[in-house]
Coordinates of C-alpha atoms in Angstrom, one line a residue:
Chain G
M1 CA 55.3 124.4 113.8
A2 CA 54.7 122.2 116.9
L3 CA 57.5 120.0 118.1
I4 CA 55.1 117.1 118.4
E5 CA 51.9 116.5 116.6
L6 CA 50.0 113.5 117.4
S7 CA 46.6 113.0 115.6
G8 CA 44.1 110.3 115.8
I9 CA 46.7 108.0 117.6
E10 CA 45.3 104.5 118.5
R11 CA 47.4 101.8 120.2
R12 CA 45.8 98.5 121.0
F13 CA 47.3 95.5 122.8
L14 CA 45.9 92.0 122.6
L15 CA 45.8 90.5 126.1
G16 CA 44.5 87.1 125.8
D17 CA 41.4 87.4 123.5
T18 CA 40.6 90.8 124.6
T19 CA 41.8 94.0 122.9
V20 CA 42.9 96.7 125.3
H21 CA 43.0 100.2 124.1
A22 CA 46.1 101.7 125.7
L23 CA 45.6 104.8 123.6
A24 CA 42.6 105.9 121.8
E25 CA 41.6 108.9 119.7
L26 CA 44.6 110.8 120.9
N27 CA 45.3 114.2 119.6
L28 CA 47.9 116.4 121.0
Q29 CA 50.2 119.1 120.1
I30 CA 53.4 120.1 122.1
E31 CA 55.5 123.0 121.1
A32 CA 59.3 123.2 121.5
G33 CA 60.5 124.2 124.8
E34 CA 57.3 123.1 126.6
Y35 CA 57.3 121.6 130.1
V36 CA 54.6 119.0 130.2
A37 CA 53.6 116.5 133.0
V38 CA 51.7 113.5 132.0
M39 CA 49.7 112.2 134.9
G40 CA 46.9 109.6 135.5
P41 CA 46.3 106.3 137.3
S42 CA 48.1 103.2 136.5
G43 CA 47.1 101.7 133.2
S44 CA 45.8 104.9 132.0
G45 CA 48.2 104.8 129.0
K46 CA 50.9 107.3 130.3
S47 CA 53.7 105.0 129.7
T48 CA 52.5 103.8 126.3
L49 CA 52.2 107.5 125.4
L50 CA 55.8 108.1 126.4
N51 CA 57.1 105.0 124.5
L52 CA 55.1 106.1 121.5
L53 CA 56.7 109.7 121.8
G54 CA 60.1 108.1 122.3
L55 CA 59.6 106.0 119.1
L56 CA 60.0 102.7 121.1
D57 CA 56.5 101.9 120.2
R58 CA 54.4 102.4 117.0
P59 CA 50.6 103.4 116.9
N60 CA 48.2 101.1 115.3
E61 CA 46.6 104.2 113.8
G62 CA 47.1 107.9 113.5
T63 CA 50.2 109.9 112.7
Y64 CA 53.0 111.1 114.8
R65 CA 54.9 114.2 113.7
L66 CA 58.2 115.1 115.2
E67 CA 59.6 118.4 114.1
G68 CA 57.1 118.4 111.2
R69 CA 58.3 115.1 110.0
D70 CA 56.0 111.9 109.9
V71 CA 58.1 109.6 112.1
T72 CA 55.5 106.6 112.1
T73 CA 56.4 105.5 108.8
L74 CA 60.2 105.5 109.3
S75 CA 62.1 102.3 109.1
P76 CA 63.5 101.0 112.6
D77 CA 66.9 102.1 111.7
E78 CA 65.7 105.6 110.9
Q79 CA 63.8 105.7 114.1
A80 CA 66.8 104.6 115.9
T81 CA 68.7 107.6 114.3
V82 CA 65.9 109.9 115.4
R83 CA 66.1 108.6 118.9
S84 CA 69.8 108.9 118.9
T85 CA 69.9 112.6 117.9
R86 CA 66.6 114.1 118.8
I87 CA 65.3 112.2 122.0
G88 CA 66.8 111.7 125.5
F89 CA 65.3 109.3 128.0
V90 CA 65.4 109.3 131.8
F91 CA 63.9 106.2 133.6
Q92 CA 62.6 105.6 136.9
S93 CA 65.2 102.9 137.5
F94 CA 68.0 104.8 135.9
H95 CA 69.1 102.1 133.4
L96 CA 72.9 102.5 133.8
V97 CA 74.9 99.8 132.4
P98 CA 76.4 98.2 135.5
R99 CA 79.8 97.3 134.3
L100 CA 80.4 100.7 132.7
T101 CA 81.7 103.7 134.8
A102 CA 79.6 106.9 135.2
A103 CA 81.7 108.6 132.4
E104 CA 81.3 105.6 130.0
N105 CA 77.5 105.5 130.7
I106 CA 77.4 109.2 130.0
A107 CA 79.4 108.5 126.7
L108 CA 77.3 105.6 125.6
P109 CA 74.8 107.4 123.2
M110 CA 77.7 108.9 121.6
T111 CA 79.5 105.8 121.4
L112 CA 76.6 104.1 119.7
A113 CA 76.4 106.9 117.2
G114 CA 80.0 106.6 116.4
I115 CA 81.3 109.9 117.6
P116 CA 85.0 110.1 117.6
L117 CA 86.7 109.5 120.9
A118 CA 88.2 113.0 121.4
E119 CA 85.0 114.6 120.8
R120 CA 83.3 112.1 123.3
N121 CA 85.9 112.8 126.1
K122 CA 85.5 116.5 125.7
R123 CA 81.6 116.4 126.0
V124 CA 81.7 113.8 128.8
A125 CA 84.2 116.1 130.8
Q126 CA 81.8 119.1 130.4
A127 CA 78.8 117.1 131.3
L128 CA 80.5 115.6 134.4
K129 CA 81.3 119.2 135.4
D130 CA 77.8 120.5 134.7
F131 CA 76.2 117.6 136.8
G132 CA 78.6 117.8 139.5
L133 CA 80.0 114.4 138.9
D134 CA 83.6 115.1 138.4
Q135 CA 84.7 113.2 141.4
R136 CA 82.6 110.1 140.3
A137 CA 83.7 109.7 136.6
D138 CA 85.4 106.5 137.4
H139 CA 82.8 105.1 139.7
K140 CA 80.5 102.2 138.6
P141 CA 76.8 102.6 139.1
D142 CA 76.7 100.4 142.3
Q143 CA 79.4 102.8 144.0
L144 CA 77.0 105.8 143.3
S145 CA 74.0 107.1 145.3
G146 CA 70.6 107.2 143.9
G147 CA 70.8 110.9 143.2
Q148 CA 74.1 110.5 141.4
R149 CA 72.8 107.7 139.4
Q150 CA 69.9 109.7 138.1
R151 CA 72.3 112.7 137.5
V152 CA 74.3 110.4 135.4
A153 CA 71.4 109.1 133.6
I154 CA 70.3 112.9 132.8
A155 CA 73.7 113.7 131.6
R156 CA 73.5 110.7 129.3
A157 CA 70.1 111.8 128.2
T158 CA 71.3 115.3 127.3
I159 CA 74.7 114.3 125.8
M160 CA 73.5 114.3 122.3
Q161 CA 71.8 117.6 122.9
P162 CA 68.3 116.4 122.0
A163 CA 65.2 118.5 121.3
L164 CA 63.2 116.4 123.6
I165 CA 63.6 114.8 127.0
L166 CA 61.3 112.1 128.0
A167 CA 61.3 111.4 131.8
D168 CA 59.3 108.3 133.1
E169 CA 59.0 108.7 137.0
P170 CA 62.4 110.3 137.2
T171 CA 62.1 110.7 141.0
G172 CA 60.2 107.4 141.7
N173 CA 63.2 105.7 143.2
L174 CA 64.5 108.8 145.0
D175 CA 63.8 110.3 148.5
R176 CA 62.1 113.7 148.6
H177 CA 65.2 115.8 148.7
T178 CA 67.1 114.1 146.0
G179 CA 64.1 114.0 143.9
D180 CA 63.8 117.7 144.2
E181 CA 67.4 118.1 143.0
V182 CA 66.8 115.9 140.0
V183 CA 63.5 117.9 139.1
N184 CA 65.4 121.2 139.6
L185 CA 68.1 119.8 137.2
L186 CA 65.4 118.7 134.5
E187 CA 63.6 122.2 134.9
A188 CA 67.0 123.9 134.5
L189 CA 67.5 121.9 131.1
N190 CA 64.0 122.9 130.1
A191 CA 65.0 126.6 130.8
T192 CA 67.7 126.4 128.2
G193 CA 64.9 125.4 125.6
V194 CA 64.8 121.6 125.8
T195 CA 61.3 120.2 125.6
L196 CA 60.6 118.2 128.7
I197 CA 57.9 115.7 129.1
V198 CA 57.6 114.1 132.5
V199 CA 55.4 111.0 133.3
T200 CA 54.5 111.1 137.1
H201 CA 52.3 109.9 139.9
D202 CA 53.5 112.7 142.1
Q203 CA 50.9 115.5 142.3
G204 CA 53.5 118.0 143.5
M205 CA 55.8 117.4 140.8
G206 CA 52.9 117.4 138.2
A207 CA 52.0 120.7 139.6
R208 CA 55.5 122.3 138.8
A209 CA 55.1 121.6 135.1
R210 CA 53.7 124.5 133.1
R211 CA 51.3 122.1 131.4
Q212 CA 49.5 119.0 132.8
L213 CA 48.0 116.1 130.8
V214 CA 45.7 113.8 132.5
M215 CA 45.1 110.3 131.1
E216 CA 42.3 108.0 131.8
D217 CA 41.6 104.6 130.0
G218 CA 43.9 105.7 127.1
R219 CA 42.3 108.9 126.5
L220 CA 43.3 112.5 127.3
K221 CA 40.9 113.3 130.3
S222 CA 42.2 117.0 130.6
D223 CA 44.7 119.2 129.2
S224 CA 45.6 122.2 131.2
A225 CA 46.6 124.2 128.0
A226 CA 43.2 123.6 126.4
A227 CA 41.5 124.4 129.8
D228 CA 43.3 127.7 129.9
I229 CA 42.4 128.5 126.5
S230 CA 38.6 127.8 126.9
N231 CA 38.7 128.9 130.6
L232 CA 36.8 125.9 131.7
G233 CA 38.2 125.9 135.3
K234 CA 40.5 124.0 137.2
I235 CA 42.4 121.1 136.3
S236 CA 41.3 117.8 138.1
G237 CA 44.1 115.5 139.0
Chain A
M1 CA 79.2 102.3 116.4
R2 CA 82.8 102.3 115.6
L3 CA 84.7 98.8 115.3
T4 CA 87.0 99.6 118.2
D5 CA 84.1 100.8 120.5
T6 CA 82.1 97.5 119.5
L7 CA 85.1 95.4 120.4
R8 CA 85.6 97.4 123.6
F9 CA 81.9 97.0 124.3
A10 CA 82.1 93.3 123.8
R11 CA 85.1 92.8 125.7
D12 CA 83.7 94.7 128.7
A13 CA 80.6 92.7 128.3
A14 CA 82.4 89.4 128.3
T15 CA 84.7 90.3 131.4
G16 CA 81.7 91.5 133.2
Y17 CA 80.4 87.9 133.7
P18 CA 83.7 86.2 134.5
M19 CA 82.4 82.8 135.4
R20 CA 80.4 82.2 132.2
T21 CA 83.1 83.8 130.1
T22 CA 85.8 81.4 131.6
L23 CA 83.8 78.3 131.1
S24 CA 82.8 79.0 127.5
V25 CA 86.5 80.0 127.0
L26 CA 87.5 76.8 128.6
A27 CA 85.0 74.5 126.5
M28 CA 86.4 76.0 123.3
S29 CA 90.1 75.8 124.3
I30 CA 89.6 72.2 125.4
G31 CA 88.3 71.5 121.8
V32 CA 91.2 73.2 120.0
A33 CA 93.6 71.6 122.4
A34 CA 92.1 68.3 121.7
V35 CA 92.5 68.8 118.0
V36 CA 96.2 69.8 118.5
I37 CA 97.3 67.1 120.9
L38 CA 95.4 64.3 119.1
T39 CA 96.7 65.3 115.7
A40 CA 100.2 65.5 117.2
L41 CA 99.8 62.1 118.5
G42 CA 98.6 60.8 115.2
D43 CA 100.9 62.4 113.1
G44 CA 103.7 61.7 115.6
A45 CA 102.8 57.9 115.1
R46 CA 102.9 58.4 111.3
R47 CA 106.4 60.2 111.6
Y48 CA 107.7 57.7 114.0
V49 CA 106.8 54.7 111.9
V50 CA 108.1 56.4 108.7
G51 CA 111.3 57.3 110.4
Q52 CA 111.6 53.9 111.6
F53 CA 111.2 52.5 108.3
S54 CA 113.6 54.9 106.8
S55 CA 116.1 53.7 109.4
L56 CA 115.9 50.2 108.2
G57 CA 118.0 51.3 105.3
T58 CA 117.4 53.1 102.0
N59 CA 116.1 51.8 98.7
L60 CA 115.4 48.4 100.0
V61 CA 113.9 45.5 98.2
I62 CA 113.1 42.7 100.7
V63 CA 112.4 39.0 99.8
L64 CA 110.4 36.8 101.9
P65 CA 110.0 33.1 101.6
G66 CA 106.4 31.8 100.7
R67 CA 103.8 33.5 98.6
S68 CA 101.6 35.9 100.3
G69 CA 98.5 37.8 99.2
T70 CA 97.3 35.1 96.5
G71 CA 93.8 35.5 97.8
G72 CA 91.4 32.6 97.7
F73 CA 92.0 28.9 97.6
N74 CA 94.0 27.5 94.8
P75 CA 94.3 23.9 94.0
A76 CA 98.1 24.4 93.1
N77 CA 98.7 25.8 96.6
A78 CA 97.1 22.7 98.2
I79 CA 99.7 20.5 96.5
T80 CA 102.7 22.3 97.0
T81 CA 102.0 23.4 100.7
T82 CA 105.5 24.1 101.6
P83 CA 107.4 26.8 99.7
R84 CA 110.8 26.1 98.4
D85 CA 113.6 27.0 100.6
L86 CA 115.2 30.6 100.2
T87 CA 118.7 29.7 100.2
I88 CA 122.2 31.3 100.4
D89 CA 122.8 30.7 96.9
D90 CA 119.4 32.3 95.9
A91 CA 120.7 35.5 97.7
G92 CA 124.1 35.0 96.0
S93 CA 122.4 34.9 92.5
L94 CA 121.0 38.2 93.2
R95 CA 124.4 39.9 93.5
R96 CA 124.8 39.7 89.9
L97 CA 121.7 41.9 89.0
P98 CA 122.5 45.2 87.5
G99 CA 120.4 47.3 89.6
T100 CA 121.5 46.1 92.9
R101 CA 124.2 47.7 95.1
R102 CA 124.3 45.3 98.0
V103 CA 122.7 42.0 99.0
A104 CA 122.4 40.6 102.5
P105 CA 120.9 37.2 103.3
L106 CA 119.2 37.2 106.7
A107 CA 118.6 34.3 109.2
V108 CA 117.2 34.9 112.4
G109 CA 116.8 32.8 115.6
T110 CA 117.4 32.9 119.3
S111 CA 120.1 31.3 121.1
E112 CA 122.2 31.8 124.2
I113 CA 125.5 33.5 124.7
N114 CA 127.8 32.4 127.4
Y115 CA 131.1 34.2 128.5
G116 CA 133.1 33.9 131.7
G117 CA 130.1 32.0 133.3
K118 CA 127.5 34.4 132.3
L119 CA 124.6 33.2 130.4
R120 CA 122.1 35.3 128.4
E121 CA 119.3 34.6 125.8
V122 CA 120.1 36.6 122.7
M123 CA 118.7 37.1 119.2
V124 CA 121.1 35.8 116.6
A125 CA 121.0 37.3 113.1
G126 CA 122.9 35.4 110.5
S127 CA 124.1 37.6 107.7
T128 CA 127.1 38.8 105.6
A129 CA 129.4 41.7 105.7
E130 CA 127.0 43.9 103.7
F131 CA 124.1 43.6 106.2
I132 CA 125.6 46.2 108.4
P133 CA 125.8 48.9 105.7
I134 CA 122.4 48.0 104.3
R135 CA 120.7 48.5 107.6
N136 CA 122.5 51.6 108.5
F137 CA 124.0 50.1 111.5
E138 CA 127.2 51.5 112.8
I139 CA 130.2 49.8 114.5
A140 CA 131.3 51.2 117.8
Q141 CA 134.4 49.0 118.3
G142 CA 136.3 46.7 116.1
L143 CA 135.1 45.6 112.6
G144 CA 131.9 44.0 111.0
L145 CA 131.7 40.6 109.5
P146 CA 134.5 39.7 107.3
E147 CA 134.0 39.5 103.4
E148 CA 134.2 35.9 102.7
D149 CA 132.4 33.0 100.9
W150 CA 128.9 33.2 102.0
N151 CA 128.8 29.3 102.5
R152 CA 131.9 29.1 104.6
G153 CA 131.3 31.4 107.5
S154 CA 134.3 32.0 109.9
S155 CA 133.6 31.8 113.7
V156 CA 133.1 35.3 114.4
A157 CA 130.4 37.5 115.9
V158 CA 129.4 41.2 116.1
I159 CA 127.6 41.9 119.4
G160 CA 125.1 44.6 120.4
A161 CA 126.2 47.1 122.9
K162 CA 123.9 46.0 125.7
I163 CA 125.3 42.4 125.4
R164 CA 128.9 43.9 125.5
E165 CA 127.9 45.7 128.6
E166 CA 126.2 42.8 130.3
M167 CA 128.8 40.0 129.5
F168 CA 132.1 42.2 129.5
G169 CA 131.4 45.1 131.7
A170 CA 134.4 47.4 131.8
N171 CA 136.6 44.7 130.3
P172 CA 137.6 44.8 126.5
A173 CA 135.2 42.5 124.3
I174 CA 137.0 42.5 120.9
G175 CA 139.1 39.3 120.4
Q176 CA 137.3 37.5 123.3
I177 CA 135.9 34.1 122.7
V178 CA 132.2 33.6 123.5
R179 CA 130.0 30.6 123.1
V180 CA 126.9 31.1 121.3
G181 CA 124.6 27.9 121.2
D182 CA 127.1 25.3 120.6
R183 CA 129.5 27.5 118.8
R184 CA 132.8 29.1 120.1
L185 CA 132.9 32.7 118.3
R186 CA 135.4 35.5 118.4
V187 CA 134.0 38.9 119.0
V188 CA 135.3 41.0 116.1
G189 CA 133.0 44.0 116.6
V190 CA 130.4 45.8 118.8
L191 CA 127.5 47.6 117.4
K192 CA 126.8 51.3 118.3
S193 CA 123.9 51.5 120.7
T194 CA 120.7 52.7 118.8
G195 CA 118.0 52.0 121.3
Q196 CA 114.4 50.6 120.6
G197 CA 113.8 50.4 116.8
L198 CA 111.1 48.8 114.6
G199 CA 111.7 45.1 114.2
M200 CA 114.8 44.2 116.1
N201 CA 116.7 45.8 118.9
T202 CA 120.2 46.0 117.7
D203 CA 121.5 46.5 121.4
E204 CA 120.6 42.8 122.1
L205 CA 121.6 41.3 118.8
V206 CA 124.5 39.1 118.1
I207 CA 125.4 39.0 114.3
V208 CA 127.1 35.9 112.9
P209 CA 128.0 34.6 109.3
V210 CA 124.9 33.4 107.8
S211 CA 126.0 29.8 107.0
L212 CA 126.9 29.6 110.7
A213 CA 123.5 30.7 111.7
L214 CA 121.6 28.3 109.5
A215 CA 123.9 25.6 110.9
M216 CA 123.1 26.6 114.5
F217 CA 119.4 26.7 113.8
N218 CA 119.6 23.6 111.7
S219 CA 117.6 25.1 108.9
N220 CA 118.1 25.8 105.2
T221 CA 115.8 28.5 104.6
L222 CA 116.6 32.2 105.1
F223 CA 114.3 34.6 107.0
R224 CA 114.8 37.4 104.5
I225 CA 117.1 38.6 101.7
M226 CA 117.7 42.3 101.7
I227 CA 118.6 44.1 98.6
E228 CA 119.7 47.5 98.4
A229 CA 118.8 49.0 94.8
N230 CA 121.3 51.5 93.3
S231 CA 118.8 54.3 93.5
R232 CA 115.1 55.2 94.2
D233 CA 114.3 54.9 90.5
A234 CA 115.9 51.5 90.2
I235 CA 113.5 49.9 92.9
P236 CA 110.7 48.8 90.7
S237 CA 113.0 47.3 88.0
T238 CA 115.1 45.6 90.8
K239 CA 112.0 44.2 92.3
E240 CA 111.0 42.6 88.9
Q241 CA 114.5 41.3 88.2
V242 CA 114.8 39.8 91.8
M243 CA 111.3 38.1 91.2
E244 CA 112.3 36.8 87.8
T245 CA 115.6 35.5 89.0
L246 CA 114.1 33.6 91.9
K247 CA 111.3 32.3 89.9
Q248 CA 113.9 30.8 87.4
R249 CA 115.9 29.3 90.2
H250 CA 112.8 27.8 91.7
R251 CA 111.7 26.2 88.6
G252 CA 109.2 28.8 87.4
E253 CA 107.3 28.7 90.7
E254 CA 106.6 32.2 92.3
D255 CA 107.1 31.0 96.0
V256 CA 108.6 34.1 97.3
T257 CA 107.2 37.4 98.1
V258 CA 109.0 40.6 97.0
I259 CA 108.3 43.9 98.9
T260 CA 109.8 47.3 98.6
Q261 CA 110.5 49.5 101.6
D262 CA 108.6 52.3 99.7
A263 CA 105.5 50.3 99.3
V264 CA 105.4 49.5 102.9
L265 CA 106.3 53.1 103.8
A266 CA 103.6 54.3 101.6
T267 CA 101.1 52.0 103.2
F268 CA 101.8 53.0 106.6
D269 CA 102.0 56.6 105.8
K270 CA 98.5 56.4 104.2
L271 CA 97.1 54.4 107.1
L272 CA 98.5 56.7 109.8
G273 CA 97.7 59.7 107.9
A274 CA 94.0 58.6 107.7
L275 CA 94.3 57.7 111.5
T276 CA 95.3 61.2 112.2
L277 CA 92.5 62.5 110.0
A278 CA 90.1 60.5 112.1
V279 CA 91.2 61.6 115.4
A280 CA 91.2 65.1 114.3
G281 CA 87.6 64.7 113.1
I282 CA 86.6 63.1 116.6
A283 CA 88.4 66.0 118.3
A284 CA 86.4 68.5 116.0
I285 CA 83.3 67.1 117.5
S286 CA 84.2 68.5 120.8
L287 CA 84.7 71.9 118.8
A288 CA 81.1 71.7 117.5
V289 CA 80.1 70.9 121.3
A290 CA 82.1 74.1 122.3
G291 CA 80.4 76.1 119.7
I292 CA 77.1 75.1 121.1
L293 CA 78.1 76.0 124.5
V294 CA 79.0 79.4 123.1
M295 CA 75.6 79.9 121.7
N296 CA 74.0 78.7 124.9
V297 CA 76.1 81.2 126.9
M298 CA 75.2 83.9 124.3
L299 CA 71.6 83.1 124.8
V300 CA 71.8 83.4 128.5
A301 CA 73.6 86.7 127.9
V302 CA 70.9 88.1 125.9
T303 CA 68.4 87.1 128.6
Q304 CA 70.4 88.3 131.3
R305 CA 70.9 91.6 129.5
T306 CA 67.5 92.2 128.1
G307 CA 67.1 95.4 130.1
E308 CA 70.5 96.6 128.6
I309 CA 69.5 96.0 125.1
G310 CA 66.3 97.7 125.6
L311 CA 68.4 100.7 126.9
L312 CA 70.7 100.6 124.1
K313 CA 67.8 100.7 121.6
A314 CA 66.4 103.5 123.5
L315 CA 69.8 105.4 123.3
G316 CA 69.5 105.1 119.5
A317 CA 71.4 101.7 118.8
T318 CA 70.3 100.2 115.5
A319 CA 69.5 96.5 115.2
R320 CA 72.8 96.2 113.3
T321 CA 74.8 97.6 116.2
I322 CA 73.4 95.3 118.6
R323 CA 73.8 92.3 116.3
F324 CA 77.5 93.3 115.9
A325 CA 78.1 93.8 119.5
F326 CA 76.8 90.3 120.4
L327 CA 78.4 88.7 117.6
A328 CA 81.6 90.4 118.5
E329 CA 81.4 88.8 122.0
A330 CA 80.8 85.4 120.7
A331 CA 83.7 85.7 118.4
M332 CA 85.9 87.1 121.2
L333 CA 84.9 84.1 123.4
S334 CA 85.8 81.6 120.7
A335 CA 88.9 83.4 119.5
V336 CA 90.3 83.6 123.0
G337 CA 89.2 80.0 123.6
A338 CA 90.9 78.9 120.3
L339 CA 94.2 80.8 121.3
V340 CA 94.2 79.4 124.9
G341 CA 93.5 75.9 123.4
Y342 CA 96.3 76.2 120.9
L343 CA 98.7 77.2 123.5
L344 CA 97.4 74.3 125.8
G345 CA 97.7 71.9 122.8
Q346 CA 101.3 72.9 121.9
L347 CA 102.2 72.8 125.6
G348 CA 100.7 69.2 125.7
A349 CA 102.5 68.0 122.5
F350 CA 105.7 69.6 124.0
A351 CA 105.2 67.5 127.3
L352 CA 104.6 64.4 125.2
R353 CA 107.8 65.1 123.5
Q354 CA 109.4 65.6 126.7
F355 CA 108.2 62.3 128.2
F356 CA 108.7 60.2 124.9
P357 CA 111.7 61.7 123.0
V358 CA 111.6 59.3 120.3
F359 CA 108.1 60.2 119.5
P360 CA 107.9 63.2 117.3
A361 CA 104.6 64.6 118.6
Y362 CA 104.3 67.8 116.4
P363 CA 100.7 68.9 115.4
P364 CA 100.6 69.1 111.8
D365 CA 100.0 72.6 110.3
W366 CA 96.8 71.6 108.5
A367 CA 95.4 70.5 111.8
V368 CA 96.4 73.6 113.6
I369 CA 94.9 75.9 111.0
A370 CA 91.7 73.7 110.7
G371 CA 91.4 73.5 114.4
L372 CA 91.6 77.2 114.9
S373 CA 89.4 78.2 112.0
T374 CA 86.7 75.6 113.0
A375 CA 86.7 77.1 116.5
L376 CA 86.2 80.7 115.0
A377 CA 83.7 79.5 112.6
T378 CA 81.8 77.6 115.0
G379 CA 81.9 80.6 117.6
L380 CA 80.7 83.0 115.0
I381 CA 77.9 80.8 113.4
F382 CA 76.6 79.8 116.7
G383 CA 76.7 83.5 117.7
V384 CA 74.4 84.6 114.9
M385 CA 71.2 83.2 116.4
P386 CA 71.7 84.8 119.8
A387 CA 72.9 88.1 118.2
R388 CA 69.8 88.2 116.0
R389 CA 67.6 87.4 118.9
A390 CA 69.0 90.3 120.9
A391 CA 68.5 92.7 117.8
R392 CA 64.9 91.7 117.5
L393 CA 63.9 92.4 121.0
D394 CA 61.1 94.8 121.3
P395 CA 62.6 97.7 123.3
V396 CA 59.5 98.5 125.3
Q397 CA 59.2 94.9 126.5
A398 CA 63.1 94.8 127.0
L399 CA 63.2 98.0 129.2
M400 CA 60.6 96.6 131.5
K401 CA 62.9 93.7 132.3
H402 CA 65.6 95.4 134.4

C-alpha cells in the first residue's frame, strides 16, 4: 500500500472570469519512506500540490488516499487531526511564532494537540538536543539566525513524529552553506523512514532527491520513477 | 488544546502587542470605573439625603399651613385665598392625641443678635422644650428651653455653636444676656455643633420660645408643627388624627398639609434610586463602546496574525481551538479591563469620600456586579465575531500572508 495515492486530481481556481487549472489529471503514487523533489516553473502547480498533500486544500475532483484512507471526504476537524498527527510542514519563510521561544515553537503542535506538559517538555528537550539548539531554547525567533530558525521549524515539523514531511522551498531564504545543512538534516530524517517531499526551484537540491517530479501547467510533465521503469531516458528539468 | 495552554497562548498573544492591549484594557477599565464612580455618586446622594432626613428625627409627622397639591382651579380656593393661621393653640390641641409622643410648634425668621458690641444676623427658630429632642439636637452646655406655658415664653435663648464662638469667643456664654431683635434674652444653653445639615444649620441658629418668636416677627402663624408619633406603625393613624383635629379647629376646612417623614423619605429614596439607575445606564454605554473597541482590536489582531492562524491550522489546530484562543484573548482583555476599572472606580469613590467626608460615596453592590458582568459579557460577545473570522480563514491564503 502506497503512503500517498492521488487519482484523477483536479484543482481549479476562478481568477476573474477565467478558470485556471492549477492541477489537472494528476495521478501519483508515493511510497512510504520515499524522498521526492517536486520541481517546475512558477505557477506550475507545485505549491498547490503540496497544499493538497498537506490537507490544507481540497481537490475539485479526484481522490487522495493517505495511508490507504480517503482523506478528501474528511471533515475539516478530521483533516486537522490528520495534519496534527501524520504531516509535518517546513516553510520557506520558517513561519515561527515571533512571541514564542524556540522551545515553545517546537512544542506548539503538541500544545495544539493537547499533549500533557511533562511529555511535551521531554520531547522538546530531546528535539533541542537532536537539532543542536540546546543553547537557543529560550531565544525568540528574532534572536536566531536563519539556519537556526529553519532548524527550529524542522524540529517543530517532526515533533509529532509524522509519517510525511512536506517542505516548501526549505532553503529558499538561506545561504548555500546553511541551506546544505538544512537539506542534510531533512535527508537524515528521511533516512529514518520519514517520507520527504520537497518543493524546490533549486536544480542541485532537486537532483539530490531519489525521485523527481516535474510539473508544468498543473500537469505532471515527468516522473523519474516512471522514467526509470520505462527506461525512457533522462529527466528533463 | 488544553485550557491552561489556551489561556497561556492568549495571554502571550495579548502581551505580545502591548500598545493595543493597553488601549483596549484602558477603554474597558474606564467604562467599568465610570459605572462604579457614577453609581457611587448617585447612591451616595441617595444615602446622604436619606441620612439627612432620618437625622431630622424619627417617626415625624409635619404640619404645614396651607393646602398643597389640590390640583386644578377650584372656585372655593378663589374665595378663601389666605389659609387660616396655624396657631400655637392648634399645636397645643395636638398634644392630647393618643398616638403622639411629642409636639413642637415651629416659627422661623431671621433677626440680629447683639452682644458686647458684636452684631450678627441669625436664623431664629421659635419653638418649645420638645423641639430639641424631636429634632435629635444635642445640648453642649446648659439646658434646652424650659417647660412652660407655650403662650407665655420666658426671655431665654439656646444658641448654636458657631454663634457662641463668634459672640463669646473664649468667655462663658451661659447666663449672659444677649439682644435678639428688640428683645433681651438670657442664654440658657448652647447646641452641640452638627455641621451642615438638610434644612437649617443648627450652628448658626438661635432657638427661643415660640410665643416670643411670633411676637418678634409680628406674626400669628407657625411655620410648621412637628409631631413625633409613638412608633412607626402609629404614623398613618397619627397623620389622620392630626388632620381631623385641625380640620375641626378650622371649621371643617382642610387648610393645612400634613406630611410624614416616611413619605418624603420614600419619595427621595425612589427619586435618587432612579437617578442612580440612570447614571448607571449612561455609564453602561461606555461599556458597550469599550466592547466594540475590544472587537475592533481583535479584528485587527486577526488581520495582523493571519499568517500565524494559517500556521496553527497547518500544525493541526481545529477551528474550535482557534476560536477558543481568540475568544480567550478577548475575554482576557475585558476581564483585566474590568478588574482594573473596578479598582480605579473604588479608588475614585474612596477619593470622593476623602474629599467630601459627609458624602457616603459607596458604589452599590448591584452596580458593581452589573458593571463587571456587563464588561465581561460585552467582551465575550464582541469577541465572538473576530474569533469566528479567525477560525474560518482559509489556511492556504492565510499562510501566504506572512
